[in-house]
CSV table of C-alpha atoms and ligand atoms in Angstrom, one decimal:
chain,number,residue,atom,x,y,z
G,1,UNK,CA,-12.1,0.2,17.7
G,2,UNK,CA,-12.7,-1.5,14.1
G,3,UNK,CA,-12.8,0.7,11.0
G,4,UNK,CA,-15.4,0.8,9.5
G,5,UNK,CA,-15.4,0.8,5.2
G,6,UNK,CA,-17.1,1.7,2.4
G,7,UNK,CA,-15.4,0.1,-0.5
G,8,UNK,CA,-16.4,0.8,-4.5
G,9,UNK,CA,-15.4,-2.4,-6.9
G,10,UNK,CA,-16.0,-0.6,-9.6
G,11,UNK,CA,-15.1,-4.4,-12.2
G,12,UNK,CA,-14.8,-3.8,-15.6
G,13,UNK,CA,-16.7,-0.4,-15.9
G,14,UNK,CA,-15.6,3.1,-16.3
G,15,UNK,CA,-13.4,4.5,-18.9
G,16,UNK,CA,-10.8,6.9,-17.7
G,17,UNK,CA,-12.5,10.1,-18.6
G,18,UNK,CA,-15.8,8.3,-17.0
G,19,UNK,CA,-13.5,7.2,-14.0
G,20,UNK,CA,-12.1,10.4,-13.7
G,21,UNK,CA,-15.6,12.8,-13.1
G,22,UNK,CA,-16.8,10.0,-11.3
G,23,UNK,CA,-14.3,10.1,-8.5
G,24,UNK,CA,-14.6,13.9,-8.9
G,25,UNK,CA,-18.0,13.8,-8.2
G,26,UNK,CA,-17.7,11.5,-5.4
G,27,UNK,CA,-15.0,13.8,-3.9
G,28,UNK,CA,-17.1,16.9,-4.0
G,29,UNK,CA,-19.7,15.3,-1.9
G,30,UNK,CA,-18.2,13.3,0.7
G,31,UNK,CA,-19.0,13.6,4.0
G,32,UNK,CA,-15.9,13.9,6.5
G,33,UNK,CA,-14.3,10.9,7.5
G,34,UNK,CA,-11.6,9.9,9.6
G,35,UNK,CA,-9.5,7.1,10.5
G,36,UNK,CA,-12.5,5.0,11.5
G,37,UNK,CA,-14.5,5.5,8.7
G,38,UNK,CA,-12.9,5.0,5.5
G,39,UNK,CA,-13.4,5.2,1.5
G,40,UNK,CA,-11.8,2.7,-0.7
G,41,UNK,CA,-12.0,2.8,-4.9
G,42,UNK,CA,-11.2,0.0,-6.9
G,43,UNK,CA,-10.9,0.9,-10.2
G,44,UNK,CA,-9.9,-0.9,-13.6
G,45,UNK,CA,-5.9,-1.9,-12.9
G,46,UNK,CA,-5.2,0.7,-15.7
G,47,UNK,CA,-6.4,3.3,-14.3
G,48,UNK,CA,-5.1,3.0,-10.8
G,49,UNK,CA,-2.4,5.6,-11.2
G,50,UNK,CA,-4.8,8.1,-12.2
G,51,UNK,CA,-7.3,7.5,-9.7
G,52,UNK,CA,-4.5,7.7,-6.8
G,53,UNK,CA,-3.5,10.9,-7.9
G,54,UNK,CA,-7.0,12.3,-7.6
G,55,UNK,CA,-7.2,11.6,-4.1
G,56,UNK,CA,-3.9,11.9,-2.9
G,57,UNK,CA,-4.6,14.7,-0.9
G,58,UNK,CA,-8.1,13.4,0.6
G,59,UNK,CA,-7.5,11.8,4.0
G,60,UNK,CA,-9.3,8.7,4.2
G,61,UNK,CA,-9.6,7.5,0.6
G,62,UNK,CA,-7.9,4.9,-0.5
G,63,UNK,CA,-7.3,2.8,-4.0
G,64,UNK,CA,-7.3,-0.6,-4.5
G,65,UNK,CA,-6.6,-2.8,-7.0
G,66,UNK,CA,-9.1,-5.5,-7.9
G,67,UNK,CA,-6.4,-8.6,-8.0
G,68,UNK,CA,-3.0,-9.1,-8.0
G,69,UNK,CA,-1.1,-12.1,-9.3
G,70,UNK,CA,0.1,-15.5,-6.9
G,71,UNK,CA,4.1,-14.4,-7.9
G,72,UNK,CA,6.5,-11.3,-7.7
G,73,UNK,CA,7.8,-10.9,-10.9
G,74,UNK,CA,8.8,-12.9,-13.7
G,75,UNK,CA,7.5,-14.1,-17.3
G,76,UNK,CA,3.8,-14.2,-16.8
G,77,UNK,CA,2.5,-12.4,-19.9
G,78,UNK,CA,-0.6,-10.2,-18.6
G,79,UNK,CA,-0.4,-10.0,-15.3
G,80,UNK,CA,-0.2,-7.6,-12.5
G,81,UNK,CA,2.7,-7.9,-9.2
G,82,UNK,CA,1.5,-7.0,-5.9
G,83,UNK,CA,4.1,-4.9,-5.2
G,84,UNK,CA,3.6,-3.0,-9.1
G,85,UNK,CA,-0.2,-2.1,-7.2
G,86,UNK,CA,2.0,-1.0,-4.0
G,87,UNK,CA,4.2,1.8,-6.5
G,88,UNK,CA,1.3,2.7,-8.5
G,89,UNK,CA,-0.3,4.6,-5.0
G,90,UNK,CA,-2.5,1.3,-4.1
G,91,UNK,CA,-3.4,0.8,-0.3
G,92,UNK,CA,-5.8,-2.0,-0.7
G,93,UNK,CA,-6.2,-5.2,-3.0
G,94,UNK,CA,-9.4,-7.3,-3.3
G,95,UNK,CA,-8.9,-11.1,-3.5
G,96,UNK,CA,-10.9,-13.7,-3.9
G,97,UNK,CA,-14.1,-11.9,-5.4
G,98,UNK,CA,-16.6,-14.9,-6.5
G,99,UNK,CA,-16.3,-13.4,-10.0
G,100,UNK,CA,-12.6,-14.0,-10.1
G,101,UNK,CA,-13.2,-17.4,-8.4
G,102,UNK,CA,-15.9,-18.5,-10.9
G,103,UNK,CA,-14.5,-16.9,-14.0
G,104,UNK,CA,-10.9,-17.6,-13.4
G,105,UNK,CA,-11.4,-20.7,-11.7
G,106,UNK,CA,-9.8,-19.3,-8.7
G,107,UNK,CA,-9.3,-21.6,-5.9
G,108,UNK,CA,-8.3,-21.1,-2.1
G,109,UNK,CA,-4.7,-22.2,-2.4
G,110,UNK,CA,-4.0,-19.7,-5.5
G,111,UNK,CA,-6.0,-16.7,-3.0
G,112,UNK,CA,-4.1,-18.2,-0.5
G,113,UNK,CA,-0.6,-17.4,-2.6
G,114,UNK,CA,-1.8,-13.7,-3.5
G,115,UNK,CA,-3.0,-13.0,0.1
G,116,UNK,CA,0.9,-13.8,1.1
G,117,UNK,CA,1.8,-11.6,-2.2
G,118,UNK,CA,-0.3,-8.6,-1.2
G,119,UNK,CA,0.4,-8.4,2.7
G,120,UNK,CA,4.5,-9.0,1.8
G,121,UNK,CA,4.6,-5.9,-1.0
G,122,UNK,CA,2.7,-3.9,1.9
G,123,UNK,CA,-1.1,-3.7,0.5
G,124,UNK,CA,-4.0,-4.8,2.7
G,125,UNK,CA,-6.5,-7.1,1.4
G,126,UNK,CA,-10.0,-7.3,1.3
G,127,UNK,CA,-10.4,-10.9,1.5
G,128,UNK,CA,-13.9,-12.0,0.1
G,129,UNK,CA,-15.5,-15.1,0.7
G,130,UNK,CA,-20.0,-16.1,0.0
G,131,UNK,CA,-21.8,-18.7,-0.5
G,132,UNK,CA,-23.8,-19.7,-3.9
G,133,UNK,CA,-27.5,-20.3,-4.1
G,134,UNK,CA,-27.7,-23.9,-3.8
G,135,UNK,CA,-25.7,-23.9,-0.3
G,136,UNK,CA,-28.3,-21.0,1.4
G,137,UNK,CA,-30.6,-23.1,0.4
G,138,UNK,CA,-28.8,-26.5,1.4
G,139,UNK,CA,-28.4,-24.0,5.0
G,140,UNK,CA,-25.1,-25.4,4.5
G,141,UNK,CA,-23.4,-22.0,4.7
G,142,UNK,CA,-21.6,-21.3,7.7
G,143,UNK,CA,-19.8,-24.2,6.9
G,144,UNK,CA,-19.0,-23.4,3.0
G,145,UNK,CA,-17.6,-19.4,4.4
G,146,UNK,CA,-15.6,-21.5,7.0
G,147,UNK,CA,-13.9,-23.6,4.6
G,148,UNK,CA,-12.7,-20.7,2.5
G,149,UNK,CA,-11.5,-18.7,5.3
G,150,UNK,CA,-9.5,-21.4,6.6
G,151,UNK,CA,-7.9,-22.2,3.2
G,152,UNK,CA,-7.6,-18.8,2.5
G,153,UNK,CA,-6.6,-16.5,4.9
G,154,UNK,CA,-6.0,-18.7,8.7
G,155,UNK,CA,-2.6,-19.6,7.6
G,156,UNK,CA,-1.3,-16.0,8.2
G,157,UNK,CA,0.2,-15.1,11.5
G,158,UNK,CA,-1.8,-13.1,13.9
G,159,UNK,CA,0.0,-9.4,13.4
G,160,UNK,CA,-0.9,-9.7,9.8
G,161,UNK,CA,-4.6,-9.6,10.5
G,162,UNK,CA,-4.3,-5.6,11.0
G,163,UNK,CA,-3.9,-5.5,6.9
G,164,UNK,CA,-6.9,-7.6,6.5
G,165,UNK,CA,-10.4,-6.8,5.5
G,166,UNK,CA,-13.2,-9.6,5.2
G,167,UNK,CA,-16.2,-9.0,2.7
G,168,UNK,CA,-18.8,-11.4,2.7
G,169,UNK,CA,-20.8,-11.4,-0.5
G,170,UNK,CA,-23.1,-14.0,-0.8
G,171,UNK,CA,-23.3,-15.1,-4.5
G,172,UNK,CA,-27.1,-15.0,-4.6
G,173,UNK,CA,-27.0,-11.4,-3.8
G,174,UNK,CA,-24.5,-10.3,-6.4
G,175,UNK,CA,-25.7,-7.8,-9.0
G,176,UNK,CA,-29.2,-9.5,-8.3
G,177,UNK,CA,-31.1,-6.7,-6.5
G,178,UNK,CA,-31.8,-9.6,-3.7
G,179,UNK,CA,-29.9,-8.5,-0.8
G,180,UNK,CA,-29.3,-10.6,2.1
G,181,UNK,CA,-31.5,-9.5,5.1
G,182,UNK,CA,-29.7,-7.9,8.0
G,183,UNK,CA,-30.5,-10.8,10.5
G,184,UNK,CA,-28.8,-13.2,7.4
G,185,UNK,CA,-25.7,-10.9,7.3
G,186,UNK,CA,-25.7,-10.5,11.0
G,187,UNK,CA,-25.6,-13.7,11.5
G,188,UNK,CA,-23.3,-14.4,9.2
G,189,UNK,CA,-20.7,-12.0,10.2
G,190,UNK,CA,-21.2,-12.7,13.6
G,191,UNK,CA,-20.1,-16.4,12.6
G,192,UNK,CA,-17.0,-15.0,10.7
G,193,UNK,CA,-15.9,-13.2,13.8
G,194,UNK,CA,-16.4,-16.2,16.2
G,195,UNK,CA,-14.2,-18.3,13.6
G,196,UNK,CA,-11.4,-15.9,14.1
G,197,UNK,CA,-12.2,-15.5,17.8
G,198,UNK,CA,-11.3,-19.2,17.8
G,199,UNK,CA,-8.3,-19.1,15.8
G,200,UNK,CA,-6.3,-16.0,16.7
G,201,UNK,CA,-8.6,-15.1,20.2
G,202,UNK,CA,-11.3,-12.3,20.7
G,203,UNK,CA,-9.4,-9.1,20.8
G,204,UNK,CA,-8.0,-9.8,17.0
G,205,UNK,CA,-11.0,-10.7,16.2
G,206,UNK,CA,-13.4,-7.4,17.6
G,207,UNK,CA,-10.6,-5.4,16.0
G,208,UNK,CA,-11.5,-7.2,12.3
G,209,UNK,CA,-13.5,-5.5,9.9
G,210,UNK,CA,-16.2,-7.2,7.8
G,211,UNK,CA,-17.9,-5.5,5.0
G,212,UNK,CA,-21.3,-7.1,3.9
G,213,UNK,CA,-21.5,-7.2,-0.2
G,214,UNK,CA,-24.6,-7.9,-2.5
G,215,UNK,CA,-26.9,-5.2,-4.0
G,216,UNK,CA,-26.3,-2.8,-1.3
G,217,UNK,CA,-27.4,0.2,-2.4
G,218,UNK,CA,-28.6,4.0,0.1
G,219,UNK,CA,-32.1,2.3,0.5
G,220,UNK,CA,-30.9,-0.9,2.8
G,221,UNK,CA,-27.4,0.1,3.7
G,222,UNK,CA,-28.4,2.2,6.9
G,223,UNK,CA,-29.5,-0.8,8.1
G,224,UNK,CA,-27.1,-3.0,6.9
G,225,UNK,CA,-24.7,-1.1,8.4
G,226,UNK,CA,-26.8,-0.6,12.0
G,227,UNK,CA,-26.2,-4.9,12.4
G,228,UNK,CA,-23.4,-5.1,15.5
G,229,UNK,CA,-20.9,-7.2,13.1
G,230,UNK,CA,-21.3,-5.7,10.0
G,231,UNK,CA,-18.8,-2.8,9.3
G,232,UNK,CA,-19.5,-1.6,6.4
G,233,UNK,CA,-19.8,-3.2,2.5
G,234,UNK,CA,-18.3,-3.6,-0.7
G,235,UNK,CA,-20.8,-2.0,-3.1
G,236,UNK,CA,-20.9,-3.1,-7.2
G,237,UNK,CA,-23.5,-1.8,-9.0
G,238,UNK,CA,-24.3,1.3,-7.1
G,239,UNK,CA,-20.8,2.3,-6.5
G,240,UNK,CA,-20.9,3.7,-10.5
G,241,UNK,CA,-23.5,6.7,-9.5
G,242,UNK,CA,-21.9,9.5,-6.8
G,243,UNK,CA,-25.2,9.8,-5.6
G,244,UNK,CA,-25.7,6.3,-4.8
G,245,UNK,CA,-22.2,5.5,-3.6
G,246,UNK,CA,-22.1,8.4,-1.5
G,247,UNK,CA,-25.5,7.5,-0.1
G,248,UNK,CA,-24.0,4.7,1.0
G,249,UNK,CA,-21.2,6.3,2.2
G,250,UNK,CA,-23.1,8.5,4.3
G,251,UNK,CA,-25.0,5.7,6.1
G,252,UNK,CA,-21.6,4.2,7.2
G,253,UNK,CA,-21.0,7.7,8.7
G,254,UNK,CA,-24.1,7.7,10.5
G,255,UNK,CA,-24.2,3.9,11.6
S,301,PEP,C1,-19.7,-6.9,-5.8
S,301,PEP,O1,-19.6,-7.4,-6.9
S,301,PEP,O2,-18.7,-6.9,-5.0
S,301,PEP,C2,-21.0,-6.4,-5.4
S,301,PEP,C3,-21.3,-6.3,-4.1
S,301,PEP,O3,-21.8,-6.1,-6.4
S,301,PEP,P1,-23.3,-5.5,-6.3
S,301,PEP,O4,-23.2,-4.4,-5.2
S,301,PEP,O5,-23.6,-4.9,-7.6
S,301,PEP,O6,-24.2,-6.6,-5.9
C-alpha cells in the first residue's frame, strides 16, 4: 500500500525560537501515525539540525530540506550538498517547487541533476511539478505536468521510484486561497499515475505517492484527501499554525 503524507514547506518563515515551539506544538497534538501515514517538516536549511533533533524520537516524522544543490561538493559559494542534508538528520528533500523554478530560473535538466544528487546521498525527494494559470486555462495541462515529469524525474531506474514522492501544485493555487477542486486534482493525479503506469508499469505506479499542493488548508483537505489518487498534500501557508497543519494532518489520518 502507498503512504500517504502530510508534508509542511514551511519557505522562508520561522525563526528558530518560532520554529522551535512550532514543531513543539505540532508534536503535542499529533494524532498517531504509522508507516502509512506520515509527517514531513521542511524547515529553513539552517535550522534543519535543530528541527531533527526535536523529533528524533517521534516515529513517523520526518525533515526535509527545501533544495539541495545539482553537485556533491566543491567551490560553489552558498550552497547546500545533498548528502550535507543526509548528515544533518534529513530524510526528505523537495525539488523543483515552482518558486525555486520561477525565482531561480530552475529548469528540468538542473531538477533533473539534484534528483540524481538527492536519491545518490540517500534522501527521498518530493518531486513537484504544476501548471501556471495561462495553461489551465489554455486546458493544456496534462501535457505541461507531463513534460516536466519526463525531463525531470523518468530518467531514473525503476527501484529508485520507492524514494520518490510527487507533489502536484498547480501555480494558480499557490498561496492564492483558490484551491484546485478535488475532481481537477483527481484528475490530475490520476493522469500522473497513468504516465508512470506507462513508463515503469502499474504496480510501481499504485505504490507512488502523490501529494496535492495549493491553499490546502483543514476546511478542503478531508476532501482533498478522500479523491482515489490523491495521497496526501504539501501544505504552505497553513502549515505555520499547529492548529491548521495538524488539522490537516488529521484528515490524512481519517481519509
Ligand atoms: C506550497 O508552496 O508548496 C504551497 C502548497 O503553499 P500554500 O499551501 O500556501 O498554497
Amino acid at each position: 500500500m502507498r503512504k500517504k503524507i502530510v508534508a509542511a514547506n514551511w519557505k522562508m518563515n520561522m525563526n528558530l525560537d518560532k520554529g522551535h515551539a512550532l514543531v513543539a506544538a505540532i508534536l503535542k497534538g499529533l494524532p498517531e501515525l504509522n508507516s502509512d501515514n506520515q509527517v514531513v517538516i521542511a524547515p529553513p536549511f539552517i535550522n534543519i539540525q535543530h528541527t531533527v533533533y526535536q523529533v528524533e524520537d517521534v516515529p513517523h516524522v520526518y525533515v526535509a530540506g527545501q533544495n539541495c544543490f545539482t553537485e556533491a561538493a566543491g567551490a560553489y559559494t552558498g550552497e547546500v550538498a545533498a548528502s550535507m542534508l543526509k548528515d544533518a538528520g534529513a530524510e526528505y528533500v523537495i525539488l523543483g517547487h515552482s518558486e525555486r523554478r520561477e525565482y531561480f530560473g530552475e529548469t528540468d535538466a538542473v531538477l533533473a541533476k539534484k534528483t540524481d544528487q538527492a536519491l545518490d546521498s540517500g534522501l527521498k525527494v518530493i518531486f513537484c511539478c504544476g501548471e501556471p494559470l495561462e495553461i489551465r486555462d489554455a486546458g493544456t495541462q496534462n501535457d505541461y505536468v507531463e513534460a516536466q515529469l519526463k525531463a525531470g524525474v523518468f530518467h531514473l531506474h525503476k527501484h529508485q521510484l520507492a524514494n520518490v514522492v510527487i507533489a502536484y501544485e498547480p501555480i494558480w493555487a499557490i498561496g492564492t486561497g483558490r484551491t484546485a477542486s478535488s475532481q481537477q486534482a483527481q484528475d490530475m493525479h490520476a493522469h500522473i499515475r497513468s504516465l508512470f503506469a506507462a513508463q515503469y508499469g502499474q504496480p510501481a505506479a499504485d505504490n507512488l505517492t502523490i501529494l496535492y499542493g495549493g491553499s490546502c488548508k483543514p476546511s478542503n483537505a478531508a476532501e482533498l484527501f478522500a479523491c482515489p489518487d490523491v495521497d496526501g498534500g504539501l501544505i504552505g501557508g497553513a502549515s505555520l499554525k499547529a492548529d491548521e497543519f495538524l488539522g490537516i494532518v488529521n484528515a490524512m489520518i481519517g481519509a
